[in-house]
Tab-separated table of C-alpha atoms and ligand atoms in Angstrom:
chain	number	residue	atom	x	y	z
A	1	MET	CA	108.014	135.459	72.266
A	2	ASN	CA	106.596	133.996	69.146
A	3	LYS	CA	105.559	130.417	68.482
A	4	ASP	CA	105.640	131.103	64.759
A	5	ASP	CA	109.446	131.327	64.939
A	6	PHE	CA	109.500	127.562	65.564
A	7	PRO	CA	108.325	125.663	62.474
A	8	ILE	CA	107.887	122.320	64.258
A	9	LEU	CA	105.293	123.831	66.581
A	10	GLN	CA	102.920	124.031	63.607
A	11	GLU	CA	102.880	120.201	63.418
A	12	THR	CA	99.835	118.198	64.374
A	13	ILE	CA	100.041	114.976	66.370
A	14	TYR	CA	97.229	112.461	65.791
A	15	GLY	CA	95.424	115.327	64.099
A	16	LYS	CA	95.741	117.586	67.152
A	17	PRO	CA	97.918	120.694	67.380
A	18	LEU	CA	101.182	119.900	69.137
A	19	VAL	CA	101.665	121.149	72.691
A	20	TYR	CA	105.331	120.533	73.359
A	21	LEU	CA	106.084	120.306	77.078
A	22	ASP	CA	109.254	118.189	76.965
A	23	ASN	CA	111.727	121.043	76.819
A	24	ALA	CA	113.989	119.778	79.588
A	25	ALA	CA	114.793	116.848	77.283
A	26	THR	CA	115.387	119.075	74.281
A	27	THR	CA	114.034	122.369	72.977
A	28	GLN	CA	112.700	123.081	69.520
A	29	LYS	CA	114.678	125.288	67.154
A	30	PRO	CA	113.758	128.681	65.749
A	31	ALA	CA	113.892	129.160	61.981
A	32	GLN	CA	117.102	131.215	62.331
A	33	VAL	CA	118.910	128.168	63.727
A	34	LEU	CA	117.502	125.796	61.097
A	35	GLU	CA	118.428	128.229	58.347
A	36	ALA	CA	121.923	128.710	59.763
A	37	ILE	CA	122.610	124.978	59.474
A	38	THR	CA	121.567	124.912	55.828
A	39	TYR	CA	123.412	128.177	55.147
A	40	ALA	CA	126.666	126.929	56.650
A	41	TYR	CA	126.619	123.647	54.734
A	42	THR	CA	125.621	125.476	51.574
A	43	HIS	CA	128.085	128.356	51.722
A	44	PHE	CA	131.155	127.676	53.824
A	45	ASN	CA	131.470	124.042	54.757
A	46	ALA	CA	135.183	123.232	55.110
A	47	ASN	CA	137.255	121.775	57.909
A	48	ILE	CA	138.472	124.512	60.216
A	49	HIS	CA	141.811	125.700	61.627
A	50	ARG	CA	143.950	123.686	59.214
A	51	GLY	CA	143.080	125.208	55.865
A	52	VAL	CA	144.655	128.136	54.078
A	53	HIS	CA	141.838	128.115	51.565
A	54	HIS	CA	139.018	130.624	51.601
A	55	LEU	CA	136.181	128.375	52.788
A	56	SER	CA	138.239	126.987	55.632
A	57	GLN	CA	139.031	130.495	56.787
A	58	ILE	CA	135.371	131.506	56.740
A	59	ALA	CA	134.386	128.355	58.636
A	60	THR	CA	137.182	128.938	61.171
A	61	LYS	CA	136.076	132.516	61.743
A	62	ALA	CA	132.443	131.408	62.177
A	63	HIS	CA	133.488	128.823	64.773
A	64	GLU	CA	135.686	131.252	66.707
A	65	ASP	CA	133.050	133.993	66.511
A	66	ALA	CA	130.602	131.482	67.985
A	67	ARG	CA	133.017	130.814	70.836
A	68	ALA	CA	133.198	134.545	71.495
A	69	LYS	CA	129.386	134.730	71.398
A	70	VAL	CA	129.071	131.962	74.002
A	71	ALA	CA	131.685	133.704	76.176
A	72	GLU	CA	129.732	136.958	75.968
A	73	TRP	CA	126.419	135.183	76.701
A	74	LEU	CA	127.837	133.550	79.832
A	75	HIS	CA	129.835	136.665	80.755
A	76	ALA	CA	133.038	134.645	80.696
A	77	ASP	CA	136.336	136.423	81.033
A	78	ASN	CA	137.438	135.553	77.512
A	79	PRO	CA	136.726	132.979	74.771
A	80	ASN	CA	139.638	130.750	75.866
A	81	CYS	CA	137.487	129.737	78.831
A	82	ILE	CA	134.910	128.214	76.454
A	83	ILE	CA	135.493	124.642	75.307
A	84	PHE	CA	133.194	123.151	72.710
A	85	THR	CA	132.085	119.636	73.620
A	86	LYS	CA	129.322	117.278	72.481
A	87	GLY	CA	126.941	118.258	75.297
A	88	THR	CA	126.648	118.495	79.067
A	89	THR	CA	127.402	114.782	79.455
A	90	ASP	CA	130.564	115.125	77.418
A	91	SER	CA	131.587	118.278	79.301
A	92	LEU	CA	131.213	116.558	82.670
A	93	ASN	CA	133.024	113.416	81.518
A	94	MET	CA	135.837	115.533	80.119
A	95	LEU	CA	136.156	117.453	83.358
A	96	ALA	CA	135.937	114.328	85.511
A	97	PHE	CA	138.741	112.686	83.571
A	98	SER	CA	140.960	115.716	83.288
A	99	PHE	CA	140.430	117.085	86.796
A	100	GLY	CA	140.763	113.544	88.106
A	101	GLU	CA	144.125	113.048	86.422
A	102	ALA	CA	145.424	116.320	87.830
A	103	HIS	CA	143.967	116.478	91.297
A	104	ILE	CA	142.290	113.296	92.580
A	105	TYR	CA	144.128	110.729	94.669
A	106	GLU	CA	143.159	107.802	96.878
A	107	GLY	CA	140.967	108.914	99.767
A	108	ASP	CA	139.921	112.203	98.153
A	109	GLU	CA	136.242	113.172	98.137
A	110	ILE	CA	133.887	114.686	95.573
A	111	ILE	CA	130.517	116.165	96.563
A	112	ILE	CA	127.398	115.923	94.396
A	113	GLY	CA	123.688	116.343	95.147
A	114	MET	CA	121.004	113.726	95.653
A	115	GLN	CA	118.956	115.079	92.733
A	116	GLU	CA	121.665	114.965	90.051
A	117	HIS	CA	121.129	113.758	86.513
A	118	HIS	CA	123.117	110.577	85.751
A	119	SER	CA	125.527	112.784	83.761
A	120	ASN	CA	126.560	114.464	86.977
A	121	ILE	CA	126.813	111.198	88.907
A	122	VAL	CA	128.348	108.502	86.747
A	123	PRO	CA	131.474	110.353	85.484
A	124	TRP	CA	132.395	111.199	89.101
A	125	GLN	CA	131.594	107.672	90.243
A	126	MET	CA	133.847	106.264	87.511
A	127	LEU	CA	136.576	108.675	88.553
A	128	CYS	CA	136.199	107.627	92.192
A	129	GLU	CA	136.497	103.971	91.223
A	130	ARG	CA	139.589	104.684	89.126
A	131	LYS	CA	141.310	106.680	91.843
A	132	LYS	CA	139.880	104.975	94.948
A	133	ALA	CA	138.243	108.255	95.890
A	134	LYS	CA	134.863	108.729	97.541
A	135	LEU	CA	131.600	110.212	96.284
A	136	ARG	CA	129.710	112.165	98.955
A	137	VAL	CA	126.048	112.949	98.347
A	138	VAL	CA	124.168	115.967	99.728
A	139	PRO	CA	120.831	114.687	101.088
A	140	LEU	CA	117.471	116.370	100.589
A	141	ARG	CA	115.273	118.019	103.175
A	142	GLU	CA	111.742	116.794	103.633
A	143	ASP	CA	110.479	119.389	101.129
A	144	LEU	CA	112.983	117.893	98.582
A	145	SER	CA	115.262	120.931	98.522
A	146	LEU	CA	119.000	120.338	98.984
A	147	ASP	CA	119.967	120.198	102.635
A	148	ILE	CA	122.508	123.001	102.702
A	149	GLU	CA	123.427	122.443	106.347
A	150	ALA	CA	124.184	118.802	105.552
A	151	TYR	CA	126.186	119.970	102.507
A	152	LYS	CA	128.380	122.072	104.748
A	153	GLN	CA	128.915	119.127	107.086
A	154	LEU	CA	130.284	117.019	104.218
A	155	PHE	CA	133.410	119.150	103.869
A	156	ASN	CA	136.662	117.890	105.325
A	157	SER	CA	140.334	117.983	104.454
A	158	HIS	CA	139.787	115.356	101.691
A	159	THR	CA	137.164	117.359	99.760
A	160	ARG	CA	138.486	118.189	96.287
A	161	LEU	CA	135.493	119.222	94.163
A	162	VAL	CA	131.767	119.989	94.298
A	163	SER	CA	129.585	119.319	91.250
A	164	ILE	CA	125.951	120.407	91.540
A	165	ALA	CA	123.010	120.976	89.218
A	166	HIS	CA	121.801	124.557	89.097
A	167	VAL	CA	118.215	123.461	88.344
A	168	SER	CA	116.981	119.912	88.950
A	169	ASN	CA	115.748	118.304	85.740
A	170	VAL	CA	113.169	116.305	87.738
A	171	LEU	CA	111.961	118.712	90.424
A	172	GLY	CA	112.673	122.054	88.768
A	173	ILE	CA	114.097	123.325	92.062
A	174	VAL	CA	116.681	126.071	91.683
A	175	ASN	CA	119.582	125.203	93.958
A	176	PRO	CA	121.201	128.033	95.954
A	177	ILE	CA	124.408	127.867	93.966
A	178	ASP	CA	125.664	131.235	95.260
A	179	GLU	CA	125.743	129.830	98.769
A	180	ILE	CA	127.064	126.458	97.569
A	181	ILE	CA	129.943	128.111	95.714
A	182	ALA	CA	130.751	130.601	98.463
A	183	PHE	CA	130.994	127.870	101.094
A	184	ALA	CA	133.132	125.620	98.889
A	185	HIS	CA	135.477	128.517	98.179
A	186	GLN	CA	135.817	129.288	101.884
A	187	ASN	CA	137.164	125.746	102.031
A	188	HIS	CA	139.363	126.244	98.933
A	189	VAL	CA	137.320	123.708	96.948
A	190	PRO	CA	136.360	124.421	93.316
A	191	VAL	CA	132.772	124.044	92.100
A	192	CYS	CA	131.340	122.753	88.836
A	193	ILE	CA	127.779	123.792	87.956
A	194	ASP	CA	125.617	121.577	85.754
A	195	ALA	CA	123.726	124.342	83.978
A	196	ALA	CA	121.901	122.098	81.490
A	197	GLN	CA	118.521	123.199	82.885
A	198	SER	CA	119.366	126.780	83.829
A	199	ALA	CA	121.388	128.269	80.973
A	200	PRO	CA	118.435	128.250	78.522
A	201	HIS	CA	116.051	129.818	81.006
A	202	MET	CA	117.810	132.507	83.043
A	203	PRO	CA	120.648	134.980	82.773
A	204	LEU	CA	123.971	133.428	83.776
A	205	ASP	CA	127.111	135.304	84.678
A	206	VAL	CA	129.932	132.892	85.393
A	207	GLN	CA	132.150	135.650	86.758
A	208	ALA	CA	129.514	136.973	89.152
A	209	LEU	CA	128.687	133.404	90.208
A	210	ASP	CA	132.398	132.714	90.555
A	211	CYS	CA	131.851	129.084	89.562
A	212	ASP	CA	135.053	127.306	88.553
A	213	PHE	CA	133.502	125.113	85.859
A	214	LEU	CA	130.093	125.026	84.181
A	215	ALA	CA	128.539	122.602	81.703
A	216	LEU	CA	125.604	122.995	79.321
A	217	SER	CA	124.024	121.525	76.179
A	218	ALA	CA	123.237	123.600	73.090
A	219	HIS	CA	120.231	121.439	72.177
A	220	LYS	CA	118.468	122.366	75.426
A	221	ALA	CA	119.027	126.044	74.585
A	222	TYR	CA	117.355	126.163	71.150
A	223	GLY	CA	120.596	125.167	69.435
A	224	PRO	CA	121.584	122.021	67.556
A	225	THR	CA	122.260	118.576	69.011
A	226	GLY	CA	125.787	117.258	69.388
A	227	LEU	CA	127.191	120.463	70.850
A	228	GLY	CA	127.874	121.515	74.402
A	229	ILE	CA	130.010	123.856	76.433
A	230	LEU	CA	132.480	123.336	79.198
A	231	TYR	CA	133.365	126.660	80.781
A	232	GLY	CA	136.320	126.807	83.119
A	233	LYS	CA	138.325	129.554	84.759
A	234	GLU	CA	141.357	130.040	82.579
A	235	GLU	CA	143.932	129.478	85.308
A	236	LEU	CA	142.253	126.196	86.281
A	237	LEU	CA	141.855	124.913	82.717
A	238	LYS	CA	145.503	125.731	82.017
A	239	GLU	CA	146.714	123.331	84.650
A	240	LEU	CA	144.468	120.425	83.581
A	241	PRO	CA	145.738	117.795	81.145
A	242	PRO	CA	143.776	117.108	77.944
A	243	ALA	CA	141.091	114.449	78.225
A	244	GLU	CA	141.419	113.179	74.660
A	245	GLY	CA	144.247	112.969	72.155
A	246	GLY	CA	144.185	113.519	68.396
A	247	GLY	CA	144.318	116.296	65.843
A	248	GLU	CA	143.794	119.950	66.817
A	249	MET	CA	144.752	119.488	70.463
A	250	ILE	CA	148.485	119.179	69.768
A	251	GLU	CA	151.359	121.597	69.287
A	252	HIS	CA	153.932	119.050	68.019
A	253	VAL	CA	153.784	115.290	67.705
A	254	SER	CA	156.637	112.844	67.479
A	255	PHE	CA	156.759	109.177	68.416
A	256	GLU	CA	158.831	110.125	71.420
A	257	LYS	CA	156.721	112.974	72.765
A	258	THR	CA	153.709	115.126	72.018
A	259	THR	CA	153.301	118.678	73.221
A	260	PHE	CA	149.832	120.117	73.570
A	261	ASN	CA	148.098	123.109	72.068
A	262	THR	CA	147.064	126.123	74.141
A	263	LEU	CA	143.571	126.742	75.506
A	264	PRO	CA	140.907	126.044	74.422
A	265	TYR	CA	142.202	123.749	71.649
A	266	LYS	CA	144.005	121.476	74.112
A	267	PHE	CA	140.555	120.119	75.010
A	268	GLU	CA	139.138	119.895	71.492
A	269	ALA	CA	140.606	116.801	69.867
A	270	GLY	CA	139.464	116.092	66.311
A	271	THR	CA	137.234	118.009	63.924
A	272	PRO	CA	134.858	120.078	66.039
A	273	ASN	CA	131.170	120.599	65.378
A	274	TYR	CA	131.745	123.920	63.614
A	275	ILE	CA	128.353	123.874	61.885
A	276	GLY	CA	126.764	123.312	65.277
A	277	SER	CA	128.704	126.136	66.910
A	278	TYR	CA	127.667	128.534	64.128
A	279	ALA	CA	124.015	127.525	64.542
A	280	PHE	CA	124.261	127.784	68.339
A	281	ALA	CA	125.517	131.358	68.018
A	282	LYS	CA	122.311	132.088	66.078
A	283	ALA	CA	120.277	130.528	68.907
A	284	ILE	CA	122.058	132.761	71.416
A	285	GLU	CA	121.397	135.807	69.232
A	286	TYR	CA	117.735	134.789	69.199
A	287	LEU	CA	117.697	134.536	73.021
A	288	GLU	CA	119.517	137.830	73.419
A	289	ALA	CA	117.083	139.606	71.117
A	290	ILE	CA	114.281	138.625	73.506
A	291	GLY	CA	116.452	139.093	76.597
A	292	MET	CA	117.350	136.422	79.155
A	293	LYS	CA	115.785	138.458	81.981
A	294	ARG	CA	112.507	138.635	80.102
A	295	ILE	CA	112.618	134.901	79.324
A	296	TYR	CA	113.273	134.180	83.002
A	297	ALA	CA	110.378	136.348	84.172
A	298	TYR	CA	108.002	134.913	81.575
A	299	GLU	CA	108.858	131.273	82.291
A	300	THR	CA	108.765	131.819	86.065
A	301	GLU	CA	105.201	133.101	85.793
A	302	LEU	CA	104.254	130.265	83.422
A	303	THR	CA	105.702	127.677	85.824
A	304	ARG	CA	103.742	129.216	88.695
A	305	TYR	CA	100.556	129.142	86.594
A	306	ALA	CA	101.106	125.509	85.594
A	307	GLU	CA	101.683	124.432	89.198
A	308	GLN	CA	98.625	126.327	90.365
A	309	GLN	CA	96.400	124.786	87.676
A	310	LEU	CA	97.813	121.317	88.275
A	311	SER	CA	97.287	121.487	92.028
A	312	GLN	CA	93.550	121.995	91.462
A	313	ILE	CA	93.154	118.513	90.010
A	314	PRO	CA	92.133	115.986	92.682
A	315	GLY	CA	94.606	113.131	93.115
A	316	VAL	CA	97.562	114.977	91.581
A	317	HIS	CA	100.694	114.898	93.705
A	318	ILE	CA	103.252	117.558	92.754
A	319	TYR	CA	106.807	116.920	93.900
A	320	ALA	CA	108.465	119.812	95.750
A	321	LYS	CA	105.136	121.617	95.619
A	322	GLY	CA	105.322	125.289	96.473
A	323	LEU	CA	109.101	125.543	96.164
A	324	PRO	CA	110.419	128.048	93.622
A	325	LYS	CA	110.843	126.168	90.360
A	326	GLN	CA	112.197	126.998	86.977
A	327	GLY	CA	110.249	125.532	84.100
A	328	VAL	CA	110.029	121.936	85.346
A	329	ILE	CA	107.208	120.263	87.292
A	330	SER	CA	107.046	116.575	88.185
A	331	PHE	CA	103.870	114.916	89.369
A	332	ASN	CA	101.945	111.679	89.681
A	333	VAL	CA	98.233	110.962	89.771
A	334	GLY	CA	97.221	108.629	92.609
A	335	ASN	CA	98.598	105.174	91.906
A	336	ILE	CA	98.365	105.503	88.137
A	337	HIS	CA	101.623	104.611	86.413
A	338	PRO	CA	103.231	107.758	84.937
A	339	TYR	CA	103.677	105.972	81.630
A	340	ASP	CA	99.903	105.520	81.252
A	341	VAL	CA	99.312	109.220	81.911
A	342	GLY	CA	102.020	110.181	79.416
A	343	MET	CA	100.591	107.901	76.750
A	344	LEU	CA	97.079	109.301	77.050
A	345	LEU	CA	98.416	112.852	76.960
A	346	ASP	CA	100.359	112.002	73.816
A	347	LYS	CA	97.204	110.782	72.114
A	348	GLN	CA	95.820	114.277	72.674
A	349	GLY	CA	98.863	115.990	71.149
A	350	ILE	CA	100.566	116.809	74.460
A	351	ALA	CA	104.254	115.865	74.670
A	352	VAL	CA	105.497	115.295	78.221
A	353	ARG	CA	108.135	112.937	79.561
A	354	THR	CA	107.575	110.060	81.945
A	355	GLY	CA	109.963	107.812	83.842
A	356	HIS	CA	113.077	108.354	85.944
A	357	HIS	CA	114.399	111.267	83.850
A	358	CYS	CA	117.974	109.939	84.142
A	359	ALA	CA	117.897	110.562	87.877
A	360	GLU	CA	117.353	107.066	89.250
A	361	PRO	CA	118.838	107.739	92.710
A	362	LEU	CA	116.302	110.541	93.260
A	363	ILE	CA	113.396	108.457	91.955
A	364	ASN	CA	114.452	105.528	94.172
A	365	TYR	CA	114.696	107.890	97.122
A	366	LEU	CA	111.129	108.986	96.426
A	367	LYS	CA	110.109	105.288	96.246
A	368	ILE	CA	108.125	105.766	93.052
A	369	PRO	CA	108.362	104.186	89.587
A	370	GLY	CA	108.879	107.603	88.007
A	371	THR	CA	107.020	110.835	87.440
A	372	VAL	CA	105.169	112.655	84.706
A	373	ARG	CA	107.229	115.734	83.918
A	374	LEU	CA	106.177	118.832	82.082
A	375	SER	CA	108.932	121.246	81.184
A	376	LEU	CA	108.490	124.679	79.678
A	377	ALA	CA	110.247	126.853	77.170
A	378	LEU	CA	109.897	130.434	76.015
A	379	TYR	CA	107.398	129.507	73.283
A	380	ASN	CA	104.910	127.882	75.678
A	381	THR	CA	101.815	129.823	76.640
A	382	LYS	CA	99.031	129.738	79.202
A	383	GLU	CA	96.862	128.249	76.455
A	384	ASP	CA	99.335	125.350	76.230
A	385	ILE	CA	98.982	124.811	79.967
A	386	ASP	CA	95.183	124.975	79.726
A	387	ARG	CA	95.192	122.374	76.936
A	388	PHE	CA	97.517	120.186	78.975
A	389	ILE	CA	95.255	120.467	82.033
A	390	ALA	CA	92.138	119.620	80.013
A	391	ALA	CA	93.917	116.622	78.443
A	392	LEU	CA	95.129	115.463	81.841
A	393	ARG	CA	91.622	115.633	83.285
A	394	LYS	CA	90.407	113.513	80.377
A	395	ALA	CA	93.265	111.004	80.843
A	396	ILE	CA	92.442	110.689	84.546
A	397	THR	CA	88.776	110.046	83.751
A	398	ILE	CA	89.783	107.234	81.401
A	399	LEU	CA	92.306	105.727	83.854
A	400	THR	CA	90.155	105.764	87.002
B	501	PLP	N1	122.314	117.491	83.395
B	501	PLP	C1	121.028	117.802	83.489
B	501	PLP	C2	120.528	118.546	84.697
B	501	PLP	C3	120.149	117.425	82.478
B	501	PLP	O1	118.848	117.728	82.573
B	501	PLP	C4	120.652	116.726	81.353
B	501	PLP	C5	119.728	116.269	80.299
B	501	PLP	O2	118.561	116.138	80.481
B	501	PLP	C6	122.015	116.459	81.288
B	501	PLP	C7	122.809	116.849	82.329
B	501	PLP	C8	122.600	115.740	80.125
B	501	PLP	O3	122.509	116.509	78.962
B	501	PLP	P1	122.933	115.902	77.560
B	501	PLP	O4	122.149	114.634	77.385
B	501	PLP	O5	122.565	116.970	76.593
B	501	PLP	O6	124.392	115.655	77.606
């Protein structure tokens, strides 16, 4: 793991070396990814799938090779299960619309968790409003982990889908998705996993997990912005209608009737982000060269170290303290507003995020204005954590 692979990490902020601890929001990009973007625009930029000309064929191959790379990374059955979207939000909206059209009727129920990101709440809420269906929310235990017993109690004959975050973007808690999926399947209910905060940090095997759908964002996994993935089991995707109409997703169009393309193109209306997919494949190659298992082990230890160091500072309250976390820690200091802490850390070159982290229901449940959140990536080090801790101590001295 090498910081030097990430050019932006050489930047200084207010004259101080950057310590970037806002990786749950977006990760920085290795040189290979940055170079891939320039290379693609310089050498083979052409719209894909439709062209007989040379450049278009190269661009098409790059895009389809990238799809195959994502499929291999996630251990998907085959590349047809991989739909390129704009990001996790887009993937979940697409699924909510499409699944909703096919399977949701008045009185049906969809289960989500209390700690979801707005992306895994609002699309389902909109669907429920459209179809007069009901959103059911899994509560949290006192320690802020998902209440799995309560989850099981939510199932009834109206339950149609479960959509749950693998890792909470606020608390860092890793949800027991094996158990969540197994129980849903015993009840013949499919499960969608929001893997925005897990895919970049741990090995994922969609076939071993047996999840029915999974969403992630390339930009949180060292890839470019504006690209995401919706994985779905092929037999399930086949029976869903397209969410958007336009070019690419059609077989034939007439004013009387349009027939749709096969998977995965049925879900990819318009010119796709083929430069982004090419660059994302380079990000995945970068991750694979290090090894997802190694990244997982390294970040787990770094998270543990950060929590241990943080808990030694008087007045710091860590949310879900002591629970196994993956790369994300939320905290507050006494009654100090998280924004003030974040601002004083920034002045010392430390980038963290403050606020509700797009999870307002969770923050309201906690009855707080927000949290300070540090989130780790493979390029962070114990020295980064030590600098963060020293800066936090200084901020607290100024604010108290
Ligand atoms: N889900 C989770 C758990 C997230 O953390 C995020 C972003 O922070 C999203 C969904 C939305 O991702 P994007 O904004 O890339 O669509």
